[in-house]
Amino acid sequence: MIINRNILTLDEFTIQQMRQFPNATGELSSLLRDIGLAAKRVNVEVNKAGLVDILGDAGSVNVQGEDVKKLDIYANNQFMGVLKHGISCAGIGSEEMDDFVVFDDEVSNNSKYVVLFDPLDGSGNIDVNVSIGTIFSIYKRVSTLGTPCTKEDFLQPGIKQVAAGYVIYGSSTMMVYATRRGVNGFTLDPSIGEFSLSHPNIKCPPDGKFYSVNHGNFFQYKEGVREYINGCQKKTKETGGPYTQRYIGSMVADVHRNLIKGGIFMYPGTLDKPKGKLRLLYEANPFAFILEVAGGKATNGEQRILEIQPTKLHERTALFIGSKNMMDELETFLNPSA
Ligand code: AHG
Ligand code: MN
Ligand code: MN
């Protein structure tokens, strides 16, 4: 097989981007390379999940009382390991850890960035061969270089993200990441074991035809949300509906589809859980950043996700995210007077 050498690998692309900034230190490129390496290792395990004794619960629950799958732990250790051993990350926050982890060694204390991540998103789908993912969010530290990083470095509003991205372990494995300059997607080329630029400069279509929501919770949602969902099922001149409903239960897979094809993803608050289920720091914020850079929008129903001031690592938020025009329409249901 002849490999097309005109296609940039992830490393080549990030280095090319870096060369445009004469003062860049290369730390962000190195961080993204570390994340890419952990993703490749996780990918290998995800792909053989049905073959080895890696399926099923690890027999413990995480800080949020959810079943922890063996692969959640494996993925957490891989991402934490590459970030700890790399030269760019001063500390991490993870869905699978009770608290932030400050690396506190000489190299890490001089590193510019902190990273928050969901090591395996949609992990309830592992046992049934459905796409799952990893989500990450990168901030520049606000604490002094040369000292251990602090809580304040992690608790910055999403608007301050330097980069954010996700990996989808699907029919092919992809890494998509955004900086303020654009969103780019890389598909893992198994023949060379490298992520290669397959989706340059991704833009989310302003109009879409998909809506993604857990319909089982319909009667738990507020009236405006229920009315919007009902509207998605009707044919109107303005919206071009009815829209197609697609919800697989892995946010990475659902939002990836809507980013590429156009659509809206919702995890609204319910009567029991007004802030819904998704976590602000490592699920909502990174996707809000990616979608906004790609031309879409993200809100909690009242406020732009990226402007929320976080107060704790595992904070939850309602989330509505997707194509710009669909989001504008949704907002007329959520804030009828606006
Ligand atoms: P995680 O596996 O990291 O806990 O996240 C699962 C999330 C998200 O991926 C998905 O959109 C959502 O849970 C599905 O929740 P419901 O089953 O309540 O719809
Ligand atoms: Mn998740
Ligand atoms: Mn997870």
Tab-separated table of C-alpha atoms and ligand atoms in Angstrom:
chain	number	residue	atom	x	y	z
A	1	MET	CA	0.000	0.000	0.000
A	2	ILE	CA	1.281	3.487	-0.847
A	3	ILE	CA	0.866	5.977	1.980
A	4	ASN	CA	-0.057	9.508	0.937
A	5	ARG	CA	2.782	11.545	2.455
A	6	ASN	CA	1.036	14.796	1.575
A	7	ILE	CA	-1.297	14.249	4.514
A	8	LEU	CA	0.049	15.852	7.682
A	9	THR	CA	0.264	13.789	10.845
A	10	LEU	CA	-0.949	15.289	14.126
A	11	ASP	CA	2.653	16.034	15.171
A	12	GLU	CA	3.530	17.626	11.834
A	13	PHE	CA	0.367	19.734	11.960
A	14	THR	CA	0.863	21.012	15.522
A	15	ILE	CA	4.512	21.829	14.802
A	16	GLN	CA	3.498	23.646	11.619
A	17	GLN	CA	0.975	25.672	13.648
A	18	MET	CA	3.630	26.428	16.256
A	19	ARG	CA	6.092	27.713	13.649
A	20	GLN	CA	3.672	30.558	12.950
A	21	PHE	CA	4.353	31.931	16.444
A	22	PRO	CA	8.028	32.871	16.788
A	23	ASN	CA	7.834	32.932	20.603
A	24	ALA	CA	6.075	29.575	20.975
A	25	THR	CA	7.856	27.089	23.222
A	26	GLY	CA	6.346	23.968	21.656
A	27	GLU	CA	4.710	22.959	24.940
A	28	LEU	CA	1.209	22.806	23.440
A	29	SER	CA	2.406	20.634	20.519
A	30	SER	CA	4.097	18.364	22.995
A	31	LEU	CA	0.952	18.197	25.147
A	32	LEU	CA	-1.198	17.250	22.155
A	33	ARG	CA	1.334	14.614	21.159
A	34	ASP	CA	1.163	13.154	24.683
A	35	ILE	CA	-2.634	13.049	24.504
A	36	GLY	CA	-2.430	11.414	21.062
A	37	LEU	CA	-0.114	8.730	22.456
A	38	ALA	CA	-2.447	7.916	25.363
A	39	ALA	CA	-5.373	7.823	22.914
A	40	LYS	CA	-3.548	5.273	20.739
A	41	ARG	CA	-2.926	3.058	23.754
A	42	VAL	CA	-6.560	3.304	24.863
A	43	ASN	CA	-7.659	2.593	21.303
A	44	VAL	CA	-5.791	-0.715	21.317
A	45	GLU	CA	-7.572	-1.812	24.500
A	46	VAL	CA	-10.998	-0.576	23.334
A	47	ASN	CA	-10.608	-2.568	20.133
A	48	LYS	CA	-9.914	-5.808	21.919
A	49	ALA	CA	-12.422	-5.213	24.692
A	50	GLY	CA	-14.509	-8.193	23.596
A	51	LEU	CA	-11.534	-10.530	23.497
A	52	VAL	CA	-9.914	-10.223	26.879
A	53	ASP	CA	-11.001	-10.016	30.453
A	54	ILE	CA	-11.302	-6.287	30.372
A	55	LEU	CA	-15.068	-6.070	30.079
A	56	GLY	CA	-17.331	-5.441	33.007
A	57	ASP	CA	-17.241	-3.567	36.264
A	58	ALA	CA	-14.109	-3.163	38.308
A	59	GLY	CA	-16.221	-3.736	41.393
A	60	SER	CA	-16.021	-0.182	42.663
A	61	VAL	CA	-17.934	3.067	42.314
A	62	ASN	CA	-16.349	6.450	41.592
A	63	VAL	CA	-16.792	9.611	43.616
A	64	GLN	CA	-20.098	10.216	41.856
A	65	GLY	CA	-21.494	6.812	42.753
A	66	GLU	CA	-21.358	5.446	39.198
A	67	ASP	CA	-20.047	2.062	38.160
A	68	VAL	CA	-16.429	2.322	37.157
A	69	LYS	CA	-15.523	0.118	34.233
A	70	LYS	CA	-12.070	-1.424	33.983
A	71	LEU	CA	-11.447	0.546	30.838
A	72	ASP	CA	-12.340	3.807	32.618
A	73	ILE	CA	-9.484	3.121	35.011
A	74	TYR	CA	-7.106	1.975	32.307
A	75	ALA	CA	-7.831	5.114	30.229
A	76	ASN	CA	-7.504	7.368	33.274
A	77	ASN	CA	-4.086	5.895	34.066
A	78	GLN	CA	-2.887	6.244	30.480
A	79	PHE	CA	-3.840	9.916	30.197
A	80	MET	CA	-2.585	10.745	33.658
A	81	GLY	CA	0.691	8.881	32.948
A	82	VAL	CA	1.574	10.638	29.689
A	83	LEU	CA	0.719	14.041	31.150
A	84	LYS	CA	2.760	13.410	34.290
A	85	HIS	CA	5.772	12.169	32.354
A	86	GLY	CA	5.562	14.898	29.705
A	87	ILE	CA	6.992	18.393	29.975
A	88	SER	CA	3.868	20.496	29.441
A	89	CYS	CA	1.387	19.723	32.195
A	90	ALA	CA	1.505	20.894	35.816
A	91	GLY	CA	-1.537	18.944	36.985
A	92	ILE	CA	-4.799	17.302	35.993
A	93	GLY	CA	-8.461	16.950	36.891
A	94	SER	CA	-10.299	13.795	35.824
A	95	GLU	CA	-13.800	12.394	36.058
A	96	GLU	CA	-12.278	9.324	37.683
A	97	MET	CA	-10.324	11.120	40.431
A	98	ASP	CA	-11.888	12.576	43.558
A	99	ASP	CA	-9.817	15.750	43.419
A	100	PHE	CA	-7.360	17.661	41.245
A	101	VAL	CA	-3.879	16.110	41.012
A	102	VAL	CA	-0.915	18.469	41.329
A	103	PHE	CA	2.172	16.793	39.851
A	104	ASP	CA	4.577	18.900	41.948
A	105	ASP	CA	8.002	17.982	40.567
A	106	GLU	CA	10.570	20.348	39.152
A	107	VAL	CA	9.637	19.939	35.485
A	108	SER	CA	5.871	19.970	36.106
A	109	ASN	CA	6.065	23.049	38.335
A	110	ASN	CA	7.598	24.873	35.376
A	111	SER	CA	4.976	23.598	32.902
A	112	LYS	CA	2.514	26.068	31.443
A	113	TYR	CA	-0.681	24.049	31.222
A	114	VAL	CA	-3.225	22.106	33.250
A	115	VAL	CA	-5.542	19.520	31.683
A	116	LEU	CA	-9.035	18.331	32.613
A	117	PHE	CA	-10.402	15.174	31.057
A	118	ASP	CA	-13.097	12.536	30.892
A	119	PRO	CA	-10.919	9.497	30.135
A	120	LEU	CA	-13.781	7.406	28.756
A	121	ASP	CA	-17.053	9.029	27.864
A	122	GLY	CA	-20.060	6.819	27.198
A	123	SER	CA	-18.397	3.984	29.054
A	124	GLY	CA	-21.792	2.343	29.652
A	125	ASN	CA	-21.576	1.533	25.932
A	126	ILE	CA	-18.265	-0.382	26.117
A	127	ASP	CA	-19.863	-3.757	26.650
A	128	VAL	CA	-22.145	-3.367	23.632
A	129	ASN	CA	-19.645	-2.271	21.000
A	130	VAL	CA	-20.911	1.290	20.604
A	131	SER	CA	-18.598	4.257	19.967
A	132	ILE	CA	-17.068	5.800	23.063
A	133	GLY	CA	-14.611	8.643	23.539
A	134	THR	CA	-12.193	10.752	25.549
A	135	ILE	CA	-12.748	14.483	26.149
A	136	PHE	CA	-10.051	16.988	27.181
A	137	SER	CA	-9.747	20.646	28.075
A	138	ILE	CA	-6.487	22.636	28.310
A	139	TYR	CA	-5.885	25.859	30.268
A	140	LYS	CA	-2.848	28.038	30.703
A	141	ARG	CA	-2.012	28.320	34.416
A	142	VAL	CA	-2.799	31.520	36.295
A	143	SER	CA	-0.472	30.589	39.195
A	144	THR	CA	3.223	31.454	39.161
A	145	LEU	CA	5.512	29.275	37.045
A	146	GLY	CA	8.068	27.458	39.155
A	147	THR	CA	5.524	26.665	41.891
A	148	PRO	CA	3.003	23.790	42.080
A	149	CYS	CA	-0.239	24.511	40.194
A	150	THR	CA	-3.313	25.469	42.226
A	151	LYS	CA	-7.083	24.985	42.247
A	152	GLU	CA	-7.500	28.383	40.568
A	153	ASP	CA	-5.693	27.056	37.486
A	154	PHE	CA	-8.435	24.466	37.011
A	155	LEU	CA	-11.432	26.573	38.002
A	156	GLN	CA	-11.259	29.025	35.096
A	157	PRO	CA	-14.311	29.741	32.957
A	158	GLY	CA	-14.383	27.771	29.680
A	159	ILE	CA	-13.749	30.900	27.636
A	160	LYS	CA	-10.154	30.763	28.923
A	161	GLN	CA	-9.450	27.366	27.343
A	162	VAL	CA	-6.346	27.376	25.162
A	163	ALA	CA	-7.421	24.198	23.403
A	164	ALA	CA	-10.000	21.459	23.791
A	165	GLY	CA	-10.683	18.237	22.003
A	166	TYR	CA	-11.935	14.703	21.967
A	167	VAL	CA	-11.033	11.279	20.695
A	168	ILE	CA	-13.735	9.042	19.279
A	169	TYR	CA	-13.149	5.306	19.276
A	170	GLY	CA	-15.631	4.484	16.533
A	171	SER	CA	-15.787	2.837	13.135
A	172	SER	CA	-12.481	4.629	12.770
A	173	THR	CA	-10.588	6.350	15.578
A	174	MET	CA	-10.379	10.112	15.345
A	175	MET	CA	-8.914	12.931	17.364
A	176	VAL	CA	-10.534	16.338	16.920
A	177	TYR	CA	-9.143	19.403	18.630
A	178	ALA	CA	-9.793	23.111	18.594
A	179	THR	CA	-7.696	26.142	19.334
A	180	ARG	CA	-8.997	29.658	18.826
A	181	ARG	CA	-7.679	29.390	15.260
A	182	GLY	CA	-9.861	26.477	14.168
A	183	VAL	CA	-11.073	22.927	14.620
A	184	ASN	CA	-9.207	20.100	12.924
A	185	GLY	CA	-9.845	16.365	12.811
A	186	PHE	CA	-7.272	13.582	12.510
A	187	THR	CA	-8.080	9.969	11.695
A	188	LEU	CA	-5.851	7.228	13.081
A	189	ASP	CA	-4.076	5.576	10.156
A	190	PRO	CA	-3.408	2.066	11.488
A	191	SER	CA	-0.811	1.405	8.773
A	192	ILE	CA	1.588	3.953	10.306
A	193	GLY	CA	0.019	4.237	13.767
A	194	GLU	CA	-0.403	8.000	13.413
A	195	PHE	CA	-3.311	10.418	13.562
A	196	SER	CA	-3.444	12.038	10.104
A	197	LEU	CA	-5.238	15.244	9.145
A	198	SER	CA	-8.486	14.083	7.536
A	199	HIS	CA	-10.931	16.867	8.465
A	200	PRO	CA	-9.172	20.257	8.127
A	201	ASN	CA	-10.919	23.388	9.390
A	202	ILE	CA	-14.198	21.809	10.535
A	203	LYS	CA	-17.241	24.109	10.471
A	204	CYS	CA	-20.549	23.110	12.058
A	205	PRO	CA	-23.334	23.627	9.473
A	206	PRO	CA	-25.583	26.477	10.760
A	207	ASP	CA	-28.686	24.398	10.009
A	208	GLY	CA	-28.951	20.739	10.806
A	209	LYS	CA	-31.451	17.939	10.756
A	210	PHE	CA	-30.580	15.956	13.883
A	211	TYR	CA	-31.789	16.433	17.438
A	212	SER	CA	-30.262	14.323	20.188
A	213	VAL	CA	-31.889	14.023	23.599
A	214	ASN	CA	-32.900	11.294	26.034
A	215	HIS	CA	-36.620	11.061	25.248
A	216	GLY	CA	-37.136	8.802	28.251
A	217	ASN	CA	-36.789	11.854	30.478
A	218	PHE	CA	-39.303	13.916	28.443
A	219	PHE	CA	-41.808	14.448	31.251
A	220	GLN	CA	-38.975	15.477	33.581
A	221	TYR	CA	-38.030	18.445	31.384
A	222	LYS	CA	-39.277	22.024	31.752
A	223	GLU	CA	-42.180	23.139	29.581
A	224	GLY	CA	-40.050	25.157	27.123
A	225	VAL	CA	-37.760	22.174	26.480
A	226	ARG	CA	-40.765	19.878	25.978
A	227	GLU	CA	-42.308	22.342	23.527
A	228	TYR	CA	-39.062	22.600	21.575
A	229	ILE	CA	-38.779	18.789	21.389
A	230	ASN	CA	-42.385	18.563	20.210
A	231	GLY	CA	-41.554	21.178	17.568
A	232	CYS	CA	-38.625	19.071	16.336
A	233	GLN	CA	-41.165	16.444	15.324
A	234	LYS	CA	-43.335	18.824	13.290
A	235	LYS	CA	-42.965	20.023	9.756
A	236	THR	CA	-42.679	23.804	9.555
A	237	LYS	CA	-41.609	26.191	6.849
A	238	GLU	CA	-39.179	28.008	9.171
A	239	THR	CA	-37.245	25.012	10.467
A	240	GLY	CA	-37.637	22.599	7.562
A	241	GLY	CA	-38.450	19.902	10.162
A	242	PRO	CA	-39.304	17.297	11.196
A	243	TYR	CA	-35.780	16.618	12.371
A	244	THR	CA	-34.335	13.144	12.726
A	245	GLN	CA	-33.867	11.967	16.316
A	246	ARG	CA	-30.467	10.357	17.026
A	247	TYR	CA	-29.233	9.548	20.545
A	248	ILE	CA	-26.700	6.819	21.207
A	249	GLY	CA	-25.844	7.748	24.811
A	250	SER	CA	-22.172	8.572	24.184
A	251	MET	CA	-21.939	12.332	24.150
A	252	VAL	CA	-18.741	12.200	22.085
A	253	ALA	CA	-20.459	10.219	19.333
A	254	ASP	CA	-23.674	12.256	19.443
A	255	VAL	CA	-21.958	15.643	19.376
A	256	HIS	CA	-19.370	14.513	16.791
A	257	ARG	CA	-22.181	13.598	14.381
A	258	ASN	CA	-23.954	16.899	14.964
A	259	LEU	CA	-20.716	18.888	14.602
A	260	ILE	CA	-20.013	17.340	11.200
A	261	LYS	CA	-23.554	17.089	9.838
A	262	GLY	CA	-25.403	19.810	11.741
A	263	GLY	CA	-27.733	19.217	14.656
A	264	ILE	CA	-28.484	19.918	18.298
A	265	PHE	CA	-27.600	17.863	21.401
A	266	MET	CA	-29.425	18.434	24.673
A	267	TYR	CA	-28.979	17.170	28.198
A	268	PRO	CA	-31.497	19.356	30.035
A	269	GLY	CA	-32.015	19.542	33.764
A	270	THR	CA	-34.768	17.283	35.118
A	271	LEU	CA	-37.172	17.692	38.041
A	272	ASP	CA	-34.888	15.536	40.206
A	273	LYS	CA	-31.613	16.903	38.843
A	274	PRO	CA	-32.010	20.537	37.781
A	275	LYS	CA	-28.378	20.638	36.604
A	276	GLY	CA	-28.736	17.456	34.554
A	277	LYS	CA	-25.992	14.881	34.433
A	278	LEU	CA	-23.094	16.203	32.404
A	279	ARG	CA	-20.029	17.747	34.008
A	280	LEU	CA	-19.032	21.337	33.271
A	281	LEU	CA	-15.239	21.054	33.394
A	282	TYR	CA	-14.532	17.998	31.285
A	283	GLU	CA	-17.684	17.446	29.218
A	284	ALA	CA	-19.623	20.689	28.595
A	285	ASN	CA	-16.748	23.217	28.471
A	286	PRO	CA	-14.507	21.411	25.970
A	287	PHE	CA	-17.413	20.715	23.629
A	288	ALA	CA	-18.737	24.275	24.012
A	289	PHE	CA	-15.302	25.592	23.013
A	290	ILE	CA	-15.054	23.262	19.993
A	291	LEU	CA	-18.584	24.045	18.800
A	292	GLU	CA	-18.161	27.796	19.197
A	293	VAL	CA	-14.886	27.807	17.262
A	294	ALA	CA	-16.693	25.778	14.571
A	295	GLY	CA	-19.497	28.379	14.403
A	296	GLY	CA	-22.063	26.749	16.712
A	297	LYS	CA	-23.374	27.665	20.172
A	298	ALA	CA	-23.668	26.158	23.665
A	299	THR	CA	-25.761	27.211	26.673
A	300	ASN	CA	-27.102	25.830	29.928
A	301	GLY	CA	-30.489	27.308	29.035
A	302	GLU	CA	-29.792	30.584	30.794
A	303	GLN	CA	-26.143	31.358	30.220
A	304	ARG	CA	-23.418	30.710	27.656
A	305	ILE	CA	-21.546	27.614	28.896
A	306	LEU	CA	-18.124	29.219	28.354
A	307	GLU	CA	-18.953	32.112	30.707
A	308	ILE	CA	-19.924	29.991	33.721
A	309	GLN	CA	-17.524	30.453	36.648
A	310	PRO	CA	-16.820	26.905	37.894
A	311	THR	CA	-16.711	26.235	41.625
A	312	LYS	CA	-15.698	22.575	41.813
A	313	LEU	CA	-14.186	19.752	39.760
A	314	HIS	CA	-17.264	17.578	39.335
A	315	GLU	CA	-19.811	20.397	38.927
A	316	ARG	CA	-22.755	19.505	36.696
A	317	THR	CA	-24.584	21.623	34.161
A	318	ALA	CA	-27.562	21.398	31.851
A	319	LEU	CA	-26.318	21.504	28.263
A	320	PHE	CA	-27.791	22.569	24.918
A	321	ILE	CA	-25.221	22.584	22.122
A	322	GLY	CA	-25.141	22.571	18.348
A	323	SER	CA	-25.771	24.335	15.050
A	324	LYS	CA	-26.218	28.088	15.329
A	325	ASN	CA	-29.663	28.459	13.783
A	326	MET	CA	-31.095	25.483	15.670
A	327	MET	CA	-29.720	26.918	18.916
A	328	ASP	CA	-31.221	30.345	18.131
A	329	GLU	CA	-34.581	28.703	17.619
A	330	LEU	CA	-34.273	26.668	20.832
A	331	GLU	CA	-33.532	29.856	22.754
A	332	THR	CA	-36.895	31.342	21.732
A	333	PHE	CA	-38.514	28.423	23.605
A	334	LEU	CA	-36.248	28.708	26.640
A	335	ASN	CA	-36.535	32.498	26.962
A	336	PRO	CA	-39.885	33.301	25.304
A	337	SER	CA	-39.690	37.010	26.252
A	338	ALA	CA	-36.185	37.518	24.756
B	1	AHG	P1	-19.681	8.881	31.214
B	1	AHG	O1	-19.649	7.546	30.532
B	1	AHG	O2	-18.366	9.615	31.095
B	1	AHG	O3	-20.204	8.822	32.626
B	1	AHG	O4	-20.688	9.843	30.401
B	1	AHG	C1	-21.918	9.370	29.914
B	1	AHG	C2	-22.760	10.559	29.549
B	1	AHG	C3	-22.688	11.020	28.104
B	1	AHG	O5	-21.711	10.470	27.319
B	1	AHG	C4	-24.041	10.680	27.541
B	1	AHG	O6	-24.458	11.636	26.626
B	1	AHG	C5	-24.914	10.626	28.746
B	1	AHG	O7	-24.104	10.213	29.815
B	1	AHG	C6	-26.066	9.675	28.567
B	1	AHG	O8	-26.863	9.729	29.700
B	1	AHG	P2	-28.358	9.116	29.731
B	1	AHG	O9	-28.199	7.635	29.663
B	1	AHG	O10	-28.915	9.606	31.035
B	1	AHG	O11	-29.115	9.687	28.540
B	2	MN	MN	-18.660	11.388	30.129
B	3	MN	MN	-16.346	8.940	31.651
